[in-house]
Short mmCIF file of C-alpha atoms (C1' of nucleotides) in Angstrom, two decimals:
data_model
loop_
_atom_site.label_atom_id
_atom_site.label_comp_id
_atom_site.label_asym_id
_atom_site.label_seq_id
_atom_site.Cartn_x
_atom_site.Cartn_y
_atom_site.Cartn_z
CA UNK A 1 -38.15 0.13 -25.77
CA UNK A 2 -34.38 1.60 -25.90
CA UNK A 3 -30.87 0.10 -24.64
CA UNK A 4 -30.77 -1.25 -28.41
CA UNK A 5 -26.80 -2.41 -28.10
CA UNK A 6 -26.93 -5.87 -29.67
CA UNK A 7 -28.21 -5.75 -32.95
CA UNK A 8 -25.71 -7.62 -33.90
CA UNK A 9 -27.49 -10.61 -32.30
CA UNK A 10 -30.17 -11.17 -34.48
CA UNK A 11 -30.47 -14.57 -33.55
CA UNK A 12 -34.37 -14.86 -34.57
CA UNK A 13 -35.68 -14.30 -31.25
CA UNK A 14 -38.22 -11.91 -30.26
CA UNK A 15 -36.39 -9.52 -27.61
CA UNK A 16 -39.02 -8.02 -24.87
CA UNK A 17 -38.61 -4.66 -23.43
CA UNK A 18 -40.66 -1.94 -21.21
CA UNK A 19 -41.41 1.24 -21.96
CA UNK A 20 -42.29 3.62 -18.95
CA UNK A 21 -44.68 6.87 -19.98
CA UNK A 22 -44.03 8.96 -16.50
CA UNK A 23 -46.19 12.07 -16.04
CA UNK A 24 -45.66 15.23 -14.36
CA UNK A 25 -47.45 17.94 -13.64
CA UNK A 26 -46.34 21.59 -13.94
CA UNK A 27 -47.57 24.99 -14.81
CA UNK A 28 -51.21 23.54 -14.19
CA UNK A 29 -49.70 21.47 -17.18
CA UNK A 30 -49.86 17.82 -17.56
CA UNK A 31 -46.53 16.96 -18.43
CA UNK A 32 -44.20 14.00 -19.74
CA UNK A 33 -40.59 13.22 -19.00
CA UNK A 34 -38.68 12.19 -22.21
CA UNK A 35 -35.11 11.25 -22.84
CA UNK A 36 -32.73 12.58 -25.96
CA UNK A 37 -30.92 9.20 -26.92
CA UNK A 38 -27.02 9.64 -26.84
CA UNK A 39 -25.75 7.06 -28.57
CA UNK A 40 -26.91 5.43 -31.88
CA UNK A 41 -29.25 3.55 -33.20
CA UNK A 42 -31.61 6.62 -33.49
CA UNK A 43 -29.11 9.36 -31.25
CA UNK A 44 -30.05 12.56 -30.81
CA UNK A 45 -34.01 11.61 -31.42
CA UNK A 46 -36.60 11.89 -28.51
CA UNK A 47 -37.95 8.66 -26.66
CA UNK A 48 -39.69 7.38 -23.64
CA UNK A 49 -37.84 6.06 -20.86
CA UNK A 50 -37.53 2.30 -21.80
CA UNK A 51 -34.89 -0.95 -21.67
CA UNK A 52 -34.60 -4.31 -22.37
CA UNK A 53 -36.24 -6.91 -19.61
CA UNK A 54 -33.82 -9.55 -18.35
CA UNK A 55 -33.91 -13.23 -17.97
CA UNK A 56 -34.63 -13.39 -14.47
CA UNK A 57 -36.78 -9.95 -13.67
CA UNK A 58 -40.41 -10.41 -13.80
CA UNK A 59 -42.18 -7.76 -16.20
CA UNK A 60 -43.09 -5.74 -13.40
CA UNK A 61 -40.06 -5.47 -11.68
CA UNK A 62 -38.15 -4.13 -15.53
CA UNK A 63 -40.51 -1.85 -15.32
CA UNK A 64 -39.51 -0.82 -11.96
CA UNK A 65 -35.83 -1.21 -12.41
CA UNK A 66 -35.58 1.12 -15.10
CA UNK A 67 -37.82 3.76 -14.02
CA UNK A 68 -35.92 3.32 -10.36
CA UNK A 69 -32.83 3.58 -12.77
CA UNK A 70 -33.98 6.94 -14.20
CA UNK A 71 -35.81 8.62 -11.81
CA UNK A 72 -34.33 7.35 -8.57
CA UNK A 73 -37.93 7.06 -7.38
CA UNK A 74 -39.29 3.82 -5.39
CA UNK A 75 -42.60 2.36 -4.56
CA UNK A 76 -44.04 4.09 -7.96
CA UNK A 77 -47.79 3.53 -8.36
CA UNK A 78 -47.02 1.99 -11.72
CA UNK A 79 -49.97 0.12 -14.01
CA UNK A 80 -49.01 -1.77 -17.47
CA UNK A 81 -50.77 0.02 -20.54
CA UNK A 82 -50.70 -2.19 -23.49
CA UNK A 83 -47.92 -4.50 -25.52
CA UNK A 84 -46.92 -3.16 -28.96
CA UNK A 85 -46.00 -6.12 -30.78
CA UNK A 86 -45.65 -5.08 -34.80
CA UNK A 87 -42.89 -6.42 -36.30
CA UNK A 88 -41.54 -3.89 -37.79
CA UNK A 89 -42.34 -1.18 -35.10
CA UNK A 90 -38.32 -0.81 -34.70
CA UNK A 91 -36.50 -1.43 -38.01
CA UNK A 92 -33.53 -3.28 -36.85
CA UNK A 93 -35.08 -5.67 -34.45
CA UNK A 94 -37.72 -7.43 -33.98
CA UNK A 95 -38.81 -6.50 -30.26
CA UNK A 96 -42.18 -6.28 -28.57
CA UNK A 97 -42.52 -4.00 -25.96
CA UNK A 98 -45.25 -3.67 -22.61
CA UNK A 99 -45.53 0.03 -21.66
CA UNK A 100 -46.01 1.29 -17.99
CA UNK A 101 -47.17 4.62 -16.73
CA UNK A 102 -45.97 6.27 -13.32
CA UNK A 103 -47.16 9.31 -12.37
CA UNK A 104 -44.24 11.03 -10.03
CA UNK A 105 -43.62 13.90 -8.13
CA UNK A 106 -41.50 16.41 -10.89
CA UNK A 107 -39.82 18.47 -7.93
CA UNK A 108 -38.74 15.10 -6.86
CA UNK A 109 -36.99 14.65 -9.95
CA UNK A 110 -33.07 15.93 -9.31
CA UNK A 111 -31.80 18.12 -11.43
CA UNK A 112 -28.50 15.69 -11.80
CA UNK A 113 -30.56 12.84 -12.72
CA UNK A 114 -32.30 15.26 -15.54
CA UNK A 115 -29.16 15.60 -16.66
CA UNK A 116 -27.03 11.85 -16.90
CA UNK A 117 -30.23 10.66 -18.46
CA UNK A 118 -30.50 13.78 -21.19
CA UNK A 119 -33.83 13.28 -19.84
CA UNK A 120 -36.28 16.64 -20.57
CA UNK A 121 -40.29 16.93 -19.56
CA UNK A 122 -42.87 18.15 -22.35
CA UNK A 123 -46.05 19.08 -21.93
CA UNK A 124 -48.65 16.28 -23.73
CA UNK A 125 -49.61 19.12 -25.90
CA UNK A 126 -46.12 19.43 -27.39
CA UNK A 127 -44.96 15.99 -27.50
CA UNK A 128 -42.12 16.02 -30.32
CA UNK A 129 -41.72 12.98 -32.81
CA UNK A 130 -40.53 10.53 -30.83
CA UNK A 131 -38.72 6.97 -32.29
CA UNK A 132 -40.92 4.01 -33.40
CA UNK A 133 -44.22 3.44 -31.95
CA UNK A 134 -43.81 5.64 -29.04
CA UNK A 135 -45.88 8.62 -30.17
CA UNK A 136 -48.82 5.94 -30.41
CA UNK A 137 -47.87 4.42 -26.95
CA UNK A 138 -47.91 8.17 -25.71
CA UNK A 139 -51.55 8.68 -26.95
CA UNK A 140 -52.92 5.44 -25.65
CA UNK A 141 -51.08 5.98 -22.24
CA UNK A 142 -52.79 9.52 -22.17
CA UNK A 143 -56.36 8.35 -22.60
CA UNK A 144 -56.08 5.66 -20.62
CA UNK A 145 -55.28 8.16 -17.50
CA UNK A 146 -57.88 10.39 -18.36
CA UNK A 147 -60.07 7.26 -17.99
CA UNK A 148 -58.87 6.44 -14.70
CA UNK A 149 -58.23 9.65 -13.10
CA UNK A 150 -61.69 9.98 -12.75
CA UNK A 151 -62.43 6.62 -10.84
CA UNK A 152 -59.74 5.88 -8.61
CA UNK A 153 -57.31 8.34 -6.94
CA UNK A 154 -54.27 8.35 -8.72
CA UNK A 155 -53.31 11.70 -9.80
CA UNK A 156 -52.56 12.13 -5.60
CA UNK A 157 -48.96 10.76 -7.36
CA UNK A 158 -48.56 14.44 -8.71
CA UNK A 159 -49.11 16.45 -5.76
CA UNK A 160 -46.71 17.03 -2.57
CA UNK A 161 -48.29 15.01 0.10
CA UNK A 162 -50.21 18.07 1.61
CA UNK A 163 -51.55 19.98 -0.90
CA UNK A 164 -54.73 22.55 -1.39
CA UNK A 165 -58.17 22.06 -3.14
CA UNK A 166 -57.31 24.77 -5.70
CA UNK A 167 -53.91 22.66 -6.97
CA UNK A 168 -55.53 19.45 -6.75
CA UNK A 169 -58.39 21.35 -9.21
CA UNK A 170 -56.04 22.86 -11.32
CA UNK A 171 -54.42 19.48 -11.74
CA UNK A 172 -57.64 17.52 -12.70
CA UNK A 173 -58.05 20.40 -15.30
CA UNK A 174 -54.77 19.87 -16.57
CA UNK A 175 -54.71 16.16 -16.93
CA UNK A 176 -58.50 16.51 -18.22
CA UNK A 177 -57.73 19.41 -20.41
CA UNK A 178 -60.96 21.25 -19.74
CA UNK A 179 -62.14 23.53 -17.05
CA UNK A 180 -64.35 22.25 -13.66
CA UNK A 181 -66.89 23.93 -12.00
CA UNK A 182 -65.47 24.97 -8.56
CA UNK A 183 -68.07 24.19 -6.42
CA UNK A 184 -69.08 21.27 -7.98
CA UNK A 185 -65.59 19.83 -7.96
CA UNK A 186 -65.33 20.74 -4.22
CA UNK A 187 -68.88 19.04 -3.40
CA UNK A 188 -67.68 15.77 -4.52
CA UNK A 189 -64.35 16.09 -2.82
CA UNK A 190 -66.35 17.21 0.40
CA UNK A 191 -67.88 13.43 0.07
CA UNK A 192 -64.31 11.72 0.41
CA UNK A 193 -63.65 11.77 4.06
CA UNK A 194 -59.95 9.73 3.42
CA UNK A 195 -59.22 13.50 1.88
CA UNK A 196 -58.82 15.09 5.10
CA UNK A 197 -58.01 18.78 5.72
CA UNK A 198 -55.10 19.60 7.88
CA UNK A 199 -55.03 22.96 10.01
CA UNK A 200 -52.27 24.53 8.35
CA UNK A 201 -52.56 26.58 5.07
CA UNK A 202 -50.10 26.93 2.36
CA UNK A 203 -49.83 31.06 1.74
CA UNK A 204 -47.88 30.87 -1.36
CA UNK A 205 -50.49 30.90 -3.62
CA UNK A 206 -52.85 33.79 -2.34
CA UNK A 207 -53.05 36.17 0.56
CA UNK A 208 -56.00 34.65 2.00
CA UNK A 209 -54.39 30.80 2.08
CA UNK A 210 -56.31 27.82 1.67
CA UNK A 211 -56.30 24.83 3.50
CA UNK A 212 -53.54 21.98 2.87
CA UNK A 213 -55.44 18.67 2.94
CA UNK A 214 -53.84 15.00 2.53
CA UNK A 215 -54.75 11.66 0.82
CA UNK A 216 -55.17 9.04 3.94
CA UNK A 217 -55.05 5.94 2.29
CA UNK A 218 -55.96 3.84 5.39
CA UNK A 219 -59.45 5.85 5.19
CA UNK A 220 -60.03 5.18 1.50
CA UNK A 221 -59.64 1.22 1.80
CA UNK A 222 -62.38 1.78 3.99
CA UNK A 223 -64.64 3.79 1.34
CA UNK A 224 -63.08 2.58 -1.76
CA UNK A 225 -65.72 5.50 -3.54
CA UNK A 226 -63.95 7.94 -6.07
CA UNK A 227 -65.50 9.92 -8.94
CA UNK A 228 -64.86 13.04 -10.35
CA UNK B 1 -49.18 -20.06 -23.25
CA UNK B 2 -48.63 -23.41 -24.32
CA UNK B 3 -47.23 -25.07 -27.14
CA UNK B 4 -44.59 -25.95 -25.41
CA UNK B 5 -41.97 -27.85 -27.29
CA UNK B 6 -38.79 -26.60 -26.62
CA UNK B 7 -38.11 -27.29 -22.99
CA UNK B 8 -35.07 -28.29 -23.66
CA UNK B 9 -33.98 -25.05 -25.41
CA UNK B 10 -32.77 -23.18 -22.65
CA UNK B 11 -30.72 -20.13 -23.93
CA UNK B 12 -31.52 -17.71 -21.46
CA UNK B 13 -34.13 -15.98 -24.05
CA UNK B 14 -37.43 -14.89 -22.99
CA UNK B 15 -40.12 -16.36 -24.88
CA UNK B 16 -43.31 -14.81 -25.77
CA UNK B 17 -46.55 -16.39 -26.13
CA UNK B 18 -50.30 -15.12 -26.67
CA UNK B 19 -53.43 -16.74 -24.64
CA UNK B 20 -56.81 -16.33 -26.51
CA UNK B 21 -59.56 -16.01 -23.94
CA UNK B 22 -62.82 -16.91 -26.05
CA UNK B 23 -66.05 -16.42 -24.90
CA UNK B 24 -69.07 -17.91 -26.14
CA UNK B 25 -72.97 -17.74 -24.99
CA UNK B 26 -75.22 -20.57 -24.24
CA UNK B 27 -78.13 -21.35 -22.38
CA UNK B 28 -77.94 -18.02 -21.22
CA UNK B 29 -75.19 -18.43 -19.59
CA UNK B 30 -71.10 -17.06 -20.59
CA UNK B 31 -68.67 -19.33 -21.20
CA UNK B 32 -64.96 -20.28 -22.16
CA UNK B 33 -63.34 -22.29 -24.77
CA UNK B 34 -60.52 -24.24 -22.94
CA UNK B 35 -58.85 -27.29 -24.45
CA UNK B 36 -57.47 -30.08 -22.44
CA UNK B 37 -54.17 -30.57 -22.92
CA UNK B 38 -53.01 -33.88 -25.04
CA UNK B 39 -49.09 -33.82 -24.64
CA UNK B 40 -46.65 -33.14 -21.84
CA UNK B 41 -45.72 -30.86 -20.17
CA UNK B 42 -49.05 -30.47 -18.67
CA UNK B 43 -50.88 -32.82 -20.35
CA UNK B 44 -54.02 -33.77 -19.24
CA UNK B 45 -54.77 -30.77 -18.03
CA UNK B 46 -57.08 -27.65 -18.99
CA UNK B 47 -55.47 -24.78 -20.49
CA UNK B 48 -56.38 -21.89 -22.20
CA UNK B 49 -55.49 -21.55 -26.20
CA UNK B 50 -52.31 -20.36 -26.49
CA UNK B 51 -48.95 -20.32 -28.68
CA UNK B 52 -45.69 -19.15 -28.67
CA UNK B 53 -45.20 -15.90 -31.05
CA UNK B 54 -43.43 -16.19 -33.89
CA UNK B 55 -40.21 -14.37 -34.88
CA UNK B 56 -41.69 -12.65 -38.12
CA UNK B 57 -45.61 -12.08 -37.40
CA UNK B 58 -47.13 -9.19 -35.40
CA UNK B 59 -48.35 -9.65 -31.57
CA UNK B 60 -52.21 -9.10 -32.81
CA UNK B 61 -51.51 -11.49 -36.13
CA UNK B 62 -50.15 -14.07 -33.63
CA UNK B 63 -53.52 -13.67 -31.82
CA UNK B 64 -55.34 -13.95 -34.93
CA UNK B 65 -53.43 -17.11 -35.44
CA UNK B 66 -54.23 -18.63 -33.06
CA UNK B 67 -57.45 -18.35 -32.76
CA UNK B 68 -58.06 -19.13 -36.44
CA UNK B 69 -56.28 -22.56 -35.93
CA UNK B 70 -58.20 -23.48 -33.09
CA UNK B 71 -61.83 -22.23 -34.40
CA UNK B 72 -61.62 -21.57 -38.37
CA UNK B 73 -63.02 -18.29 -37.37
CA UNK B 74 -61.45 -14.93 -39.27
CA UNK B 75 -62.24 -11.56 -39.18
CA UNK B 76 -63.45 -11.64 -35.04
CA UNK B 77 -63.31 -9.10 -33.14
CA UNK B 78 -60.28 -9.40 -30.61
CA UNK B 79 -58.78 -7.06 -28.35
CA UNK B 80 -55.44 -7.42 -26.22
CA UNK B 81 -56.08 -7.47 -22.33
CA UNK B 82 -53.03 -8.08 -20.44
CA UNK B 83 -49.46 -9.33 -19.88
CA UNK B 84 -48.29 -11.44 -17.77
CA UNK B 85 -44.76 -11.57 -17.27
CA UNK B 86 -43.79 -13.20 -13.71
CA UNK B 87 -40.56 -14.94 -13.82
CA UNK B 88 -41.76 -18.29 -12.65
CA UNK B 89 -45.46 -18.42 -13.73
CA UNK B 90 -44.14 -21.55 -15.65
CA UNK B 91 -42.13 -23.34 -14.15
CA UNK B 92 -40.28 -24.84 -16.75
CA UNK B 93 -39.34 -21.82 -18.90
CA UNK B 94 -39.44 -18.32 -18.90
CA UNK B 95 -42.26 -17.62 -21.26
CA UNK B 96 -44.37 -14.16 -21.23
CA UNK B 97 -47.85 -14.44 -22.53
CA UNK B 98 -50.19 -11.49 -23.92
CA UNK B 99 -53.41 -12.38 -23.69
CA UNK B 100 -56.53 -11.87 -26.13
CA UNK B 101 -59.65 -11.97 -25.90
CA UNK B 102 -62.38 -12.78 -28.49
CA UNK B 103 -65.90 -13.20 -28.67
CA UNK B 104 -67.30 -16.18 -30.81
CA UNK B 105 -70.31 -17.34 -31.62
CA UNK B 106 -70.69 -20.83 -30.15
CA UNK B 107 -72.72 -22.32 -33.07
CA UNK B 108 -70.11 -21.46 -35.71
CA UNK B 109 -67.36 -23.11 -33.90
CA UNK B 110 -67.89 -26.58 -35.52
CA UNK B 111 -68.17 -30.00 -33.87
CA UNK B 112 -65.17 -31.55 -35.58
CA UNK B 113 -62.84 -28.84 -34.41
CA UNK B 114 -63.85 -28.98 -30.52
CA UNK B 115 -62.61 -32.79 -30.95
CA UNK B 116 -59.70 -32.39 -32.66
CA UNK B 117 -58.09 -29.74 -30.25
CA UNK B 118 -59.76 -31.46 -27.32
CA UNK B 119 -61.73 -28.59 -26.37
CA UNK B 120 -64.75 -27.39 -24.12
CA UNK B 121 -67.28 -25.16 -23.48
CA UNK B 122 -67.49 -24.24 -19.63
CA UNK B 123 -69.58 -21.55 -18.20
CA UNK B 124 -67.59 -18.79 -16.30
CA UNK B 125 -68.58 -19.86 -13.09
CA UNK B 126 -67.41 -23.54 -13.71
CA UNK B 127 -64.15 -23.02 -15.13
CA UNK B 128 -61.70 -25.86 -13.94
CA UNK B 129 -58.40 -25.41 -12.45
CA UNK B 130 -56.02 -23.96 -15.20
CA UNK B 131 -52.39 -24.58 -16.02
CA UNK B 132 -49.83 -21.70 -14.63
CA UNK B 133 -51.50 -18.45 -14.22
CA UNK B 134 -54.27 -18.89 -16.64
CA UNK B 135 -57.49 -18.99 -14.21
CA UNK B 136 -55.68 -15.18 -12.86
CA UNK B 137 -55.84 -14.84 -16.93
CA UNK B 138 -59.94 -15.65 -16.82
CA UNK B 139 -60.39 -13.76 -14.07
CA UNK B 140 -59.23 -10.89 -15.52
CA UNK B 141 -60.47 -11.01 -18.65
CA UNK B 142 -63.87 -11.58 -17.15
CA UNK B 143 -64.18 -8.39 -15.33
CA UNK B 144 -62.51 -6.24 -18.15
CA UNK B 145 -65.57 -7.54 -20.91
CA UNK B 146 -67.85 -6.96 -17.82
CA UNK B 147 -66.91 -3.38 -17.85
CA UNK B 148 -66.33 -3.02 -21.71
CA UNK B 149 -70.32 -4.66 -22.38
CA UNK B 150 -72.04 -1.35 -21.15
CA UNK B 151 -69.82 0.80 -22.97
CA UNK B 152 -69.35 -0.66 -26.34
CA UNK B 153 -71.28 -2.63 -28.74
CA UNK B 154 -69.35 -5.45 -28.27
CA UNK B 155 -71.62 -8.39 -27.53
CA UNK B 156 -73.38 -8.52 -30.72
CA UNK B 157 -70.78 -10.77 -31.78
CA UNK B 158 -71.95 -13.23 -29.82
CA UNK B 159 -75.25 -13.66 -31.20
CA UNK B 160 -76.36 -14.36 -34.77
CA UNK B 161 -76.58 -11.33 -37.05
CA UNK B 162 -80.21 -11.29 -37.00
CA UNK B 163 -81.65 -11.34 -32.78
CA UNK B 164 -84.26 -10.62 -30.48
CA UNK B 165 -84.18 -8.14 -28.38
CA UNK B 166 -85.12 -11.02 -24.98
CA UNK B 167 -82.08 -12.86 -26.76
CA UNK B 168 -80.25 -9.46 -26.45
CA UNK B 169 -81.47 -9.15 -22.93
CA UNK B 170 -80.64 -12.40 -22.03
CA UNK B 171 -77.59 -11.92 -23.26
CA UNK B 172 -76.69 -9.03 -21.00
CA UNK B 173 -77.81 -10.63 -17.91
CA UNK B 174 -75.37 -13.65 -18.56
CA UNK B 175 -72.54 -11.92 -19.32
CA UNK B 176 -73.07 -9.12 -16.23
CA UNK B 177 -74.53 -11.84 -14.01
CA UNK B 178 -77.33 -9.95 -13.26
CA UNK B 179 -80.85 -9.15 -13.67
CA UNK B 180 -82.03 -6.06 -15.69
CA UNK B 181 -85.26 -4.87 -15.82
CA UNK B 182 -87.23 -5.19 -19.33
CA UNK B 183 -88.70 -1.71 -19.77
CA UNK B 184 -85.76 0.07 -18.65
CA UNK B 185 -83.78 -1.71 -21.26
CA UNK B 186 -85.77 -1.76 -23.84
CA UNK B 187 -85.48 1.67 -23.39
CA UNK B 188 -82.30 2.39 -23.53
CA UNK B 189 -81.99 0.12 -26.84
CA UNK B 190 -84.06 2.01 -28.79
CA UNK B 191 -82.43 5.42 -28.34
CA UNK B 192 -79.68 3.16 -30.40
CA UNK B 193 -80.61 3.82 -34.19
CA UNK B 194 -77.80 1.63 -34.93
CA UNK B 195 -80.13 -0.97 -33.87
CA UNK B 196 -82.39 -1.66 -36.11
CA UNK B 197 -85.82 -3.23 -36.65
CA UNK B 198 -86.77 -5.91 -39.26
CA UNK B 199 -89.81 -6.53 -40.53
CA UNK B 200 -89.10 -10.77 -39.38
CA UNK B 201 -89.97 -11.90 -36.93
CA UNK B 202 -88.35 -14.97 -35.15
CA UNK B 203 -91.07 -17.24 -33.90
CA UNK B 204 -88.82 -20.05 -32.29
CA UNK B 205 -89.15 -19.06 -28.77
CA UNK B 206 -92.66 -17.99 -28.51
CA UNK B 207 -96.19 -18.25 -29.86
CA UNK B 208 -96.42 -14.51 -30.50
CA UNK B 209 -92.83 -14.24 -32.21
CA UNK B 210 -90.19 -11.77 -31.23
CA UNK B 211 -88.97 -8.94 -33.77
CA UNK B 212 -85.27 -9.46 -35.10
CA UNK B 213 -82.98 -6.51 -35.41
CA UNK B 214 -79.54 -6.32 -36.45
CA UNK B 215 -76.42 -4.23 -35.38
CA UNK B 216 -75.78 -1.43 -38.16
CA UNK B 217 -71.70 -1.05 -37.83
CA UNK B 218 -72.08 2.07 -40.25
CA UNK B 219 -75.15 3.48 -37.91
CA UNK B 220 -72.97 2.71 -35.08
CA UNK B 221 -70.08 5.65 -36.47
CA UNK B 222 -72.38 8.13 -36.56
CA UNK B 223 -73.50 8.33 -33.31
CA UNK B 224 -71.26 5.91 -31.19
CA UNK B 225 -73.64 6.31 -28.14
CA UNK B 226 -73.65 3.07 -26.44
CA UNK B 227 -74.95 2.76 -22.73
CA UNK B 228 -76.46 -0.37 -21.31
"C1'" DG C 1 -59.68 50.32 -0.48
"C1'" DC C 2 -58.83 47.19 -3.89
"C1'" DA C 3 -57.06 43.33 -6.26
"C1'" DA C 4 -56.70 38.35 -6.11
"C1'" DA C 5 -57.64 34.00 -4.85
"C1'" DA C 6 -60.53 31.04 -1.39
"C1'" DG C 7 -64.62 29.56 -0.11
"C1'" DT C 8 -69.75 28.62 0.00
"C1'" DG C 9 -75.81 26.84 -1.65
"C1'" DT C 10 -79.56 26.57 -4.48
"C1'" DT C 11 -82.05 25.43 -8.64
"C1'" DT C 12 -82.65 22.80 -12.74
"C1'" DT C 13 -82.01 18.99 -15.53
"C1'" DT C 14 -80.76 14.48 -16.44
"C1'" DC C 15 -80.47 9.88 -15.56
"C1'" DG C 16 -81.32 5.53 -13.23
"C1'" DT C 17 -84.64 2.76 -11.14
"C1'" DA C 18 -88.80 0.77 -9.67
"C1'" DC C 19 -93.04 -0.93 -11.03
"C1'" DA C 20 -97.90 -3.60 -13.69
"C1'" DC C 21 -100.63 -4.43 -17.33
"C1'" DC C 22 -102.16 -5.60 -22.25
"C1'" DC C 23 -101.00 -8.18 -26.66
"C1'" DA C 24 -100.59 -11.88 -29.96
"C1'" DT C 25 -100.52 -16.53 -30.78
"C1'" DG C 26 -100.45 -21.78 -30.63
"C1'" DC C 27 -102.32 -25.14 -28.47
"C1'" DG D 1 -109.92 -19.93 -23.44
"C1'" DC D 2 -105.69 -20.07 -21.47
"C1'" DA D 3 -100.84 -20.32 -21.01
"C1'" DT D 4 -96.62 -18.27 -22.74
"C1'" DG D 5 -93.52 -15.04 -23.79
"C1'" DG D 6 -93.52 -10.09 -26.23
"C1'" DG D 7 -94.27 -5.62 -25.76
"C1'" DT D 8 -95.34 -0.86 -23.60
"C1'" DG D 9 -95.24 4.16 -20.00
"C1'" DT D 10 -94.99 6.67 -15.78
"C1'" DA D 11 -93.54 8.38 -11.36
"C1'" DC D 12 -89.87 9.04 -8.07
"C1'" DG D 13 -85.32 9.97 -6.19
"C1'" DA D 14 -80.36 10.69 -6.90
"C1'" DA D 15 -76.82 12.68 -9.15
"C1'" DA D 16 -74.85 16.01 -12.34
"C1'" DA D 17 -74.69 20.58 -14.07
"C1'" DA D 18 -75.44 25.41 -14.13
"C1'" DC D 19 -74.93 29.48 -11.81
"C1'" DA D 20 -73.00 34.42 -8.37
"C1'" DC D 21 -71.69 36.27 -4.42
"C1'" DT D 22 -68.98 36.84 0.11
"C1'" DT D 23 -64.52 36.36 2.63
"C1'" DT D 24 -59.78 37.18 3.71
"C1'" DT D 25 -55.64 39.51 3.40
"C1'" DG D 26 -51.35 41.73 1.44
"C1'" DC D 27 -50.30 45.52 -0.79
#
DNA sequence: GCAAAAGTGTTTTTCGTACACCCATGC
DNA sequence: GCATGGGTGTACGAAAAACACTTTTGC
């Protein structure tokens, strides 16, 4: 949760709120966008991305609104996590929060945005103490996507749209946090034909090149197989 | 949800409520507790258990609740599945539910209680039509305990402490809906040390008697390898 | 010509699956 | 003695895992 302005209103209702855990990937890093609260309760601590849901906004679409409100992104693959729902999981109110994880495109990410939103992204290995619960909400989010990176094709949300066998390897290591064997990796990708290999090659990476390939969704509704 | 008694409370405040998805086993077959509703709104009509959350107890505790009131059963193993959080899922207030599930065994959940909260045993693939969203609620549930059964040692709790291993197997093949061939589960079973053989025998179900075994929870940490 | 990354096959092991008969007992 | 459910082992195929060398090109 965050946007904590009325505590004031402790009326003895439960308040809901959304948290969104948004990954990145970087520096063959998996990585986590985090935002340095300005204003008190709790200012100047680290926090994930969150705000109260309103009367009229189904769960989903908070969850939407505020990561649309942070990121500027739209049409987010986004999947609810868990509810936290301790009572005293924030001290000055009682609030239960639903987290949501996006996965999004960091270079998409303006700089400007980074900025109004004192927002900053951390590598899951160096996640600093963050208010409340979110540390835990962090951890479960984190497992959960190594869970389901492996059986449906998700992590597509961190790469450009084209993008080469050797970054989408380096970026199942990094989410995975261990190393793959190459030519077992690129066997099973051989087996999805929705992954299909365009004839252009990205050069930045090597003097050779290697071969840009995108994710055709239309194909993989077709297949619906994914394992690695 | 349910308990709803406050229609006419309409301050603009999300509500939240908890649904307790409990499965039981019988006749080899799964099934749901459901009660039938005895007041308005809804009444008549077959519901899940539910309640609204209460300002000063934790999401899980609310669960726990809940499902004590309705079956005098403590200490069961629950786990949160999902929230639901559309708008207008009921239509007479904005109420998001959490739902829980738990695992029961059928012949502890005592005669006198099933009357006085008008509830029912149905099989999974007889469930009734359900107030609001609550047969989405089922279905869900369903396939997440179909997926959790052959990676954790869940389903033990729905069969006495002391079982056969056919009672075991039948067990599987309700929940999963399918059937599994003896040998090859047998096998797997007894690379489970946690599982482990009496010297009793249970002689109910056949002439030759059936060995009993019983889930070691302490076995279980050791080795935590559970595959079926 | 060499460094640096891209690309490619085969072997071994492990796991899942299919399958059929003997055992113990109550009647 | 026979009907009923309990209990056991093996062979095959698929999938996962281990493993090393050649290719391309910019410098």
């Amino acid at each position: 949760m965050s946007d904590i302005n009325d505590t004031e209103n402790n009326n003895q209702q439960i308040k809901l709120a959304v948290d969104c855990i948004i990954f990145g990937f970087n520096d063959n890093k998996l990585e986590l966008l985090l935002i340095k609260r300005k204003d008190n309760p709790e200012k100047g601590r680290w926090s994930l991305i969150g705000g109260i849901v309103s009367f009229n906004e189904d769960l989903d679409e908070a969850a939407n609104r505020i990561l649309f409100d942070l990121s500027g992104l739209e049409n987010i693959y986004m999947e609810q996590v868990k509810t936290f729902g301790k009572v005293n999981r924030c001290s000055f109110d009682r609030i239960v929060s639903t987290t949501y994880s996006a996965m999004i495109l960091k270079s998409r990410y303006s700089e400007d945005k980074i900025n109004r939103y004192n927002a900053q992204w951390f590598p899951v290995t160096e996640i600093p103490e963050l208010i409340f619960d979110h540390n835990d909400m962090v951890d479960i989010a984190i497992k959960r996507l190594r869970r389901r990176v492996r059986n449906f094709p998700i992590a597509f949300n961190l790469l450009p749209s084209k993008f080469t066998l050797p970054q989408l390897q380096a970026l199942y290591e990094g989410i995975l946090n261990e190393t793959l064997d190459k030519r077992n990796f690129r066997r099973k990708v051989s087996q999805m034909n929705y992954l299909v290999r365009l004839e252009e090659k990205d050069m930045s990476e090597s003097k050779r090149g290697a071969f840009l390939y995108r994710f055709d969704a239309g194909l993989f509704e077709k297949e619906k197989n994914f394992s690695l």
